[in-house]
XYZ file of C-alpha atoms in Angstrom:
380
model
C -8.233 68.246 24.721
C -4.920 67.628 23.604
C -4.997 64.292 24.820
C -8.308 63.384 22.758
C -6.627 64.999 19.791
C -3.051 62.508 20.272
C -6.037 59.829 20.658
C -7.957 60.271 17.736
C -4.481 61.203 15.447
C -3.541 57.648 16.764
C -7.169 55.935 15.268
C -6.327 57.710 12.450
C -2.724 56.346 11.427
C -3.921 53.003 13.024
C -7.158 53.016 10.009
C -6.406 50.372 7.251
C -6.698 53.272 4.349
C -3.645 55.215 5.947
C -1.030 52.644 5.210
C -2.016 52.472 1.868
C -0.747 54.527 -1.059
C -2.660 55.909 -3.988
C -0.408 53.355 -6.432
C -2.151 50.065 -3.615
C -5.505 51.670 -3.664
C -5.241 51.587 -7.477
C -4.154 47.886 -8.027
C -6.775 46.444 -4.568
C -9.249 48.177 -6.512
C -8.437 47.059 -10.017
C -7.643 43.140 -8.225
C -10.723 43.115 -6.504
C -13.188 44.386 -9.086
C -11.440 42.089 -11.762
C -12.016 39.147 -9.079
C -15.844 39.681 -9.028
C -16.086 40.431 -12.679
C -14.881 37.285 -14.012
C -16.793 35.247 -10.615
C -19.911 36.575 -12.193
C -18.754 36.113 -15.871
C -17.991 32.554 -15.452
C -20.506 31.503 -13.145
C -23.177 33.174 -15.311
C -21.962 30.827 -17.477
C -22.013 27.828 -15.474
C -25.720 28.680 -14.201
C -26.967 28.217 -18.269
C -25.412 25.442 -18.593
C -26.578 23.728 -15.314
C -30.104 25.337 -16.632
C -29.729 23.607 -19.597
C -29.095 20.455 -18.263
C -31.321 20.397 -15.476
C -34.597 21.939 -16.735
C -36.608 18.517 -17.795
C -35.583 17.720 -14.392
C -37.403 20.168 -12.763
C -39.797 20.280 -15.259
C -40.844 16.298 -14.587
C -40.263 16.598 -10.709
C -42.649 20.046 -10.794
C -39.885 21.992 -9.042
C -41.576 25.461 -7.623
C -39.705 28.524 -9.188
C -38.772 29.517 -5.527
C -36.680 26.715 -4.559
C -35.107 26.432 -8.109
C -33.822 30.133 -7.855
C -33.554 30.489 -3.687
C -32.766 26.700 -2.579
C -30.797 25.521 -5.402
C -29.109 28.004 -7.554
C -28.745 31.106 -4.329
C -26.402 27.941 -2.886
C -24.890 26.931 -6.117
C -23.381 29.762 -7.081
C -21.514 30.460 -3.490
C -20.743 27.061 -3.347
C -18.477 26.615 -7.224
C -17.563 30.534 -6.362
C -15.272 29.213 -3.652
C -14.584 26.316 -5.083
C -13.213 27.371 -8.009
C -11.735 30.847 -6.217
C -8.398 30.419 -7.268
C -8.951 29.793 -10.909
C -10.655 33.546 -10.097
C -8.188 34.837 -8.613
C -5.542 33.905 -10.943
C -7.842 35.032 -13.756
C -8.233 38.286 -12.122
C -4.143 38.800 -11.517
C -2.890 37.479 -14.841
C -5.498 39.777 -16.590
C -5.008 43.316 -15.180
C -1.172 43.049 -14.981
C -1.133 42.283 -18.149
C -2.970 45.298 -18.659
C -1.063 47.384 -16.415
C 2.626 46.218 -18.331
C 1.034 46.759 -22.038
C 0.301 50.377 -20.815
C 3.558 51.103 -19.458
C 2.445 51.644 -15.779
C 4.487 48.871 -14.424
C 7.757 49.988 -16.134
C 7.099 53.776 -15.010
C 7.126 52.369 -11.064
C 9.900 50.247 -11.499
C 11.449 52.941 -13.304
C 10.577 55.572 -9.852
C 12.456 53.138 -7.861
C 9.677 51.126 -6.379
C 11.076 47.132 -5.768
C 9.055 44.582 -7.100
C 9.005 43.331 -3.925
C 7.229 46.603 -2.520
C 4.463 46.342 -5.719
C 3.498 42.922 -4.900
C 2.275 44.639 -1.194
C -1.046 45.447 -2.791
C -1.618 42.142 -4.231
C -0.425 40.383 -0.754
C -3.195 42.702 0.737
C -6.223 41.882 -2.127
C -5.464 38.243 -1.610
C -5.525 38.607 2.287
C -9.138 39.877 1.874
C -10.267 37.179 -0.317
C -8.607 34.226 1.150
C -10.480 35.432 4.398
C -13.736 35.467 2.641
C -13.142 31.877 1.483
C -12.129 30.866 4.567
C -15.028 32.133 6.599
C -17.646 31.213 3.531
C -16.222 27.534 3.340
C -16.272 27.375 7.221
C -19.243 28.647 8.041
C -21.704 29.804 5.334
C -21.638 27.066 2.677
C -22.363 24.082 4.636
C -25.135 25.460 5.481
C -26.316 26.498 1.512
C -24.767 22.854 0.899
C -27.695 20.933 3.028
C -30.332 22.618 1.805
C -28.899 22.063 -1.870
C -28.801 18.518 -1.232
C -32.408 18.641 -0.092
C -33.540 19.880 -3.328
C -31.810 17.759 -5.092
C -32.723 14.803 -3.592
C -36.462 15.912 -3.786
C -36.479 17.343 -7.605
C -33.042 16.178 -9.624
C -34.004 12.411 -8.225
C -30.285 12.211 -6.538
C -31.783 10.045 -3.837
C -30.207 9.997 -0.287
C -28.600 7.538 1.604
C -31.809 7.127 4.364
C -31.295 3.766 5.592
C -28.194 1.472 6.810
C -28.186 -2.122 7.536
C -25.351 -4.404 10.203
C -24.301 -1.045 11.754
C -21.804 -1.470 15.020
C -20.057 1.269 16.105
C -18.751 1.913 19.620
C -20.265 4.529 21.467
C -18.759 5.308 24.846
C -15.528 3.581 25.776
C -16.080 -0.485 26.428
C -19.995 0.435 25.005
C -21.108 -1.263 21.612
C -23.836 -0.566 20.087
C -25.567 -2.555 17.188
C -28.472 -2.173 14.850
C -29.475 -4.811 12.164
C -31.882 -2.361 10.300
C -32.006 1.741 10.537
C -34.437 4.069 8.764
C -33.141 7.587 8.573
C -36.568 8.960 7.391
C -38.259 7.369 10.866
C -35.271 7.635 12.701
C -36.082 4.313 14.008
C -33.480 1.042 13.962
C -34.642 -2.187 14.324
C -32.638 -5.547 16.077
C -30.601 -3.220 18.402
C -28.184 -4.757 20.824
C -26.310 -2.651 23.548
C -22.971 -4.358 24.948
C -21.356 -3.074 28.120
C -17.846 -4.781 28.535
C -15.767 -3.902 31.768
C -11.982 -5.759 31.643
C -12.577 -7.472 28.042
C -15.737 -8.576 30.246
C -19.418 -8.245 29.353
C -21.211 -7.221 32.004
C -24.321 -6.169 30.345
C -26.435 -6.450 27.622
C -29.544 -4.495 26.045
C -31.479 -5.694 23.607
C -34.728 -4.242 22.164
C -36.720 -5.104 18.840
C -37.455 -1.193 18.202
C -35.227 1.958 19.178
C -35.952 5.777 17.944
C -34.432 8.876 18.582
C -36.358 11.317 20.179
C -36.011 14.419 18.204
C -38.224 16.992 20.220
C -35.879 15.726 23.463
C -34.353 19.004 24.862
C -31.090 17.343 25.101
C -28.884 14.743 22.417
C -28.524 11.061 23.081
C -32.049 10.780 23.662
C -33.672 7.177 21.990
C -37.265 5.193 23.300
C -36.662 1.386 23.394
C -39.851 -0.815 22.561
C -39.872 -4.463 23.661
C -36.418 -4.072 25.674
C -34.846 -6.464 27.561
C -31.892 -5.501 29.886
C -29.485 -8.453 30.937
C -27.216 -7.990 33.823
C -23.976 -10.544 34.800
C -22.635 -9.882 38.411
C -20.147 -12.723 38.831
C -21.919 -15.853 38.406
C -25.539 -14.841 39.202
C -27.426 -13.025 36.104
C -30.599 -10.391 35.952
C -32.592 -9.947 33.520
C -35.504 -7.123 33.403
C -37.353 -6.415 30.275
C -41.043 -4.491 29.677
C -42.466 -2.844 26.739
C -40.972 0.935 26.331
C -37.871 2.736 28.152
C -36.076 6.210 27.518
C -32.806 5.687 27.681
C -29.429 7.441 26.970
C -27.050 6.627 24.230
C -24.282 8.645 23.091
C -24.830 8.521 19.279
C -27.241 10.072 17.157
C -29.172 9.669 13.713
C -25.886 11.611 11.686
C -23.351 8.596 13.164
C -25.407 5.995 11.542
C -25.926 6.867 7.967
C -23.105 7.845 5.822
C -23.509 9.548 2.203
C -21.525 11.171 -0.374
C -20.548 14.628 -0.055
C -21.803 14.670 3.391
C -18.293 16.005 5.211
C -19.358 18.885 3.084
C -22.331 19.851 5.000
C -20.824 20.234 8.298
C -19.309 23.319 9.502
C -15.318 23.655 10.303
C -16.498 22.900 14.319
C -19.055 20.612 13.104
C -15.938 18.623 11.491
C -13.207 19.220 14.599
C -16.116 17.336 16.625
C -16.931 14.854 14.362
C -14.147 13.962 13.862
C -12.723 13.919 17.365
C -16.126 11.712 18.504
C -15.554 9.009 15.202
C -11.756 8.241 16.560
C -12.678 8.051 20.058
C -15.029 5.134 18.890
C -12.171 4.212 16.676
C -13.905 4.525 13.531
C -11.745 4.410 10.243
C -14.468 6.349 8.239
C -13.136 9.522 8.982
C -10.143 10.156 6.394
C -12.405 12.497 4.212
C -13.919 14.123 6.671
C -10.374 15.439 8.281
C -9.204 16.099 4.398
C -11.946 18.254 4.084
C -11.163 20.204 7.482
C -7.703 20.986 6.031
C -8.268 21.458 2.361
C -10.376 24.477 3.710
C -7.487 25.892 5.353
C -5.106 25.014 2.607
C -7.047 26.257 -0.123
C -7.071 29.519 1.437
C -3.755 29.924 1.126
C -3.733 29.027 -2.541
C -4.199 32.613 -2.937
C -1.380 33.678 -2.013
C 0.542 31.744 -3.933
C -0.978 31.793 -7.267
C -1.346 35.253 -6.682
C 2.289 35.669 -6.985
C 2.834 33.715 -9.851
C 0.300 35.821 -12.038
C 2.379 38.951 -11.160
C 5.658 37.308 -11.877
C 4.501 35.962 -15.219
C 2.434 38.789 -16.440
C 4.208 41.603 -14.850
C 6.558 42.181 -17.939
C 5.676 43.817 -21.116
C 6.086 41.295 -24.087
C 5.070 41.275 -27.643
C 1.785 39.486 -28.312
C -0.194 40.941 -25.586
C -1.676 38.864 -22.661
C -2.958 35.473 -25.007
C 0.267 33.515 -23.426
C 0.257 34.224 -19.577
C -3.457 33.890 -19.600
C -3.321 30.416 -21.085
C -0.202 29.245 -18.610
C -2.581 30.765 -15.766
C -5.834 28.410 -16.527
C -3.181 25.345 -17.170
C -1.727 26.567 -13.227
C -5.241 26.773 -11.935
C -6.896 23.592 -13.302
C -4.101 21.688 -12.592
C -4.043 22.981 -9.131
C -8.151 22.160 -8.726
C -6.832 18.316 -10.209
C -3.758 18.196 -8.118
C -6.353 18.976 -4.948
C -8.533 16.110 -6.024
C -6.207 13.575 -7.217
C -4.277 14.209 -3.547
C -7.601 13.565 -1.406
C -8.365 10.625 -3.437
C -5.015 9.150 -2.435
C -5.489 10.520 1.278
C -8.744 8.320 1.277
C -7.881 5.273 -1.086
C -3.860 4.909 -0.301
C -3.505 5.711 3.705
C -1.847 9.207 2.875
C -1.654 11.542 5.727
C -4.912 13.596 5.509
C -2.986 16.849 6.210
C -0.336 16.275 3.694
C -3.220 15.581 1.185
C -4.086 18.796 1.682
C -1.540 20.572 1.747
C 0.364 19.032 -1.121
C -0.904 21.511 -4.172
C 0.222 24.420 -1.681
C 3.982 23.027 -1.207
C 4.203 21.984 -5.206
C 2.989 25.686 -6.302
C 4.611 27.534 -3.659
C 7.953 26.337 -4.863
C 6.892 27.197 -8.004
C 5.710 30.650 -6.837
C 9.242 31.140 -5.649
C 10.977 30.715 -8.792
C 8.769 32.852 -10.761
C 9.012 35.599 -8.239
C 13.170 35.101 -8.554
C 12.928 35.012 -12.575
C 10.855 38.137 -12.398
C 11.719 41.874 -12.974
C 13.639 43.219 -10.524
């Protein structure tokens, strides 16, 4: 018995609540219902004006009530929640500290002898909890919101997708090149394909077939039907060529290699993107520079709230005449300059060769060293 009582007194101290203080319990609850209360303030806003914009769209494309509120609308709102998360978070900070230091609470635990390093633990700990729920929504949970988004829009806001491709050549296997003159996504069918097989800078065969389509009820990937094929094969300096009218065949790409179009990085999952990725350079595509900025700004903007997490308490942690009017201002400039500073860095990583990582990562280095002068400027 004693031993199952040591065990359970061990669960106990090891439970998340038991570390915490009434004073952290107080602020995680004040930071995290602040958080959600200005998510839904502001995207309530968002979703009228989007509404407002939008509605003789649906009217004129006879979009069903259903998919307006549960396809469009249930995605939109995750989707600009985590985008804009750390104009939320700061929002959230900068407003209840304020709050906190024009009542006098903050001066009464600096005044006990609490650090200001020790009250910035429950802050550290709210933004732990949300940056994981960004992480894991971005990662896993929006792309898939994101696709069927882009369905509806493409079906009742008339944003028409990218569904066919013309000249594609991409290599598919090592010393394998493929080539299509004419692809239809809708069909999934390409027309004028040519398979190369080189061996030594040598060609050693050569496929060509008027019609090729993926098989999409094939158990396994890589599956395509050839129509009208005809299969030429060099050994040395005698030649063989075989040809009829349909083949199944394997070839290692599929319908999502061949069409590119906008936004679509943002439809894969964080895995979806590692492999993507990895496949496109083994084939030694170049099209790939958004698709890894994307991979990282998910990571990165994670930590963003950290960071401007600490600069709201820095700058709003004092009490000053005038109320809260000033630090909230300074914390929207911080936050939409940080959204801008996130674009403007992926547009370079994309348009000017810079390091897709670094792209990413650039708003976090710029605002953390700006984190850590507010944090040495503030009250002590």
């Amino acid at each position: 018995m004693k031993k199952f009582r040591s065990f359970f007194s061990f669960l106990s101290f090891l439970s998340f609540p038991s570390f915490l203080k009434r004073m952290d319990r107080y602020i995680i609850a004040k930071f995290i219902g602040t958080y959600i209360y200005s998510i839904l303030l502001i995207i309530s806003i968002s979703i009228v004006f989007d509404v407002n914009e939008n509605l003789a769209k649906f009217t004129n494309y006879h979009a069903p009530l259903r998919a307006i509120v549960f396809d469009y609308y249930a995605n939109f709102v995750p989707y600009f929640a985590n985008l804009f998360s750390p104009l939320f978070v700061f929002i959230a900070v900068i407003f209840f500290t304020s709050k906190l230091a024009g009542n006098s609470e903050i001066i009464a635990m600096l005044a006990c002898g609490m650090s200001f390093k020790r009250l910035l633990r429950p802050y550290i700990i709210s933004a732990a909890l949300i940056a994981t729920l960004n992480f894991f929504l971005g990662a896993y949970i929006i792309p898939r919101g994101t696709v069927i988004r882009h369905d509806f829009e493409s079906l009742y806001k008339n944003n028409q997708k990218n569904t066919s491709a013309s000249n594609i050549q991409l290599m598919v296997d090592r010393g394998v090149v493929a080539y299509i003159s004419q692809y239809d996504d809708i069909r999934k069918t390409g027309y004028g394909f040519s398979l190369y097989k080189f061996e030594n800078k040598k060609l050693v065969s050569q496929m060509n077939a008027s019609v090729i389509q993926y098989d999409t009820i094939a158990e396994e990937r890589y599956h395509w039907k050839a129509r009208n094929y005809k299969i030429r094969t060099l050994k040395g300096m005698r030649e063989q060529i075989i040809g009829g009218t349909e083949i199944d065949t394997l070839i290692l790409m599929e319908p999502m290699d061949l069409i590119f179009s906008k936004g679509q990085q943002e439809t894969f999952t964080s895995p979806e993107l590692l492999r993507y990725i990895s496949k496109q350079q083994e084939r030694g595509s170049s099209n790939v520079v958004q698709y890894e900025v994307e991979y990282h700004k998910r990571i990165a903007s994670s930590f963003a709230s950290f960071i401007l997490t600490i600069i709201g308490v820095s700058l709003s942690s004092r009490k000053r005449k005038g109320g809260m009017g000033l630090y909230l201002g300074i914390g929207l400039a911080l936050s939409f300059t940080y959204i801008l500073l996130q674009t403007v860095s992926a547009t370079f990583a994309i348009n000017a060769g810079t390091p897709p990582m670094l792209a990413a990562w650039i708003p976090n280095l710029l605002y953390a060293v700006i984190a850590y002068f507010c944090y040495k400027q503030a009250p002590n």
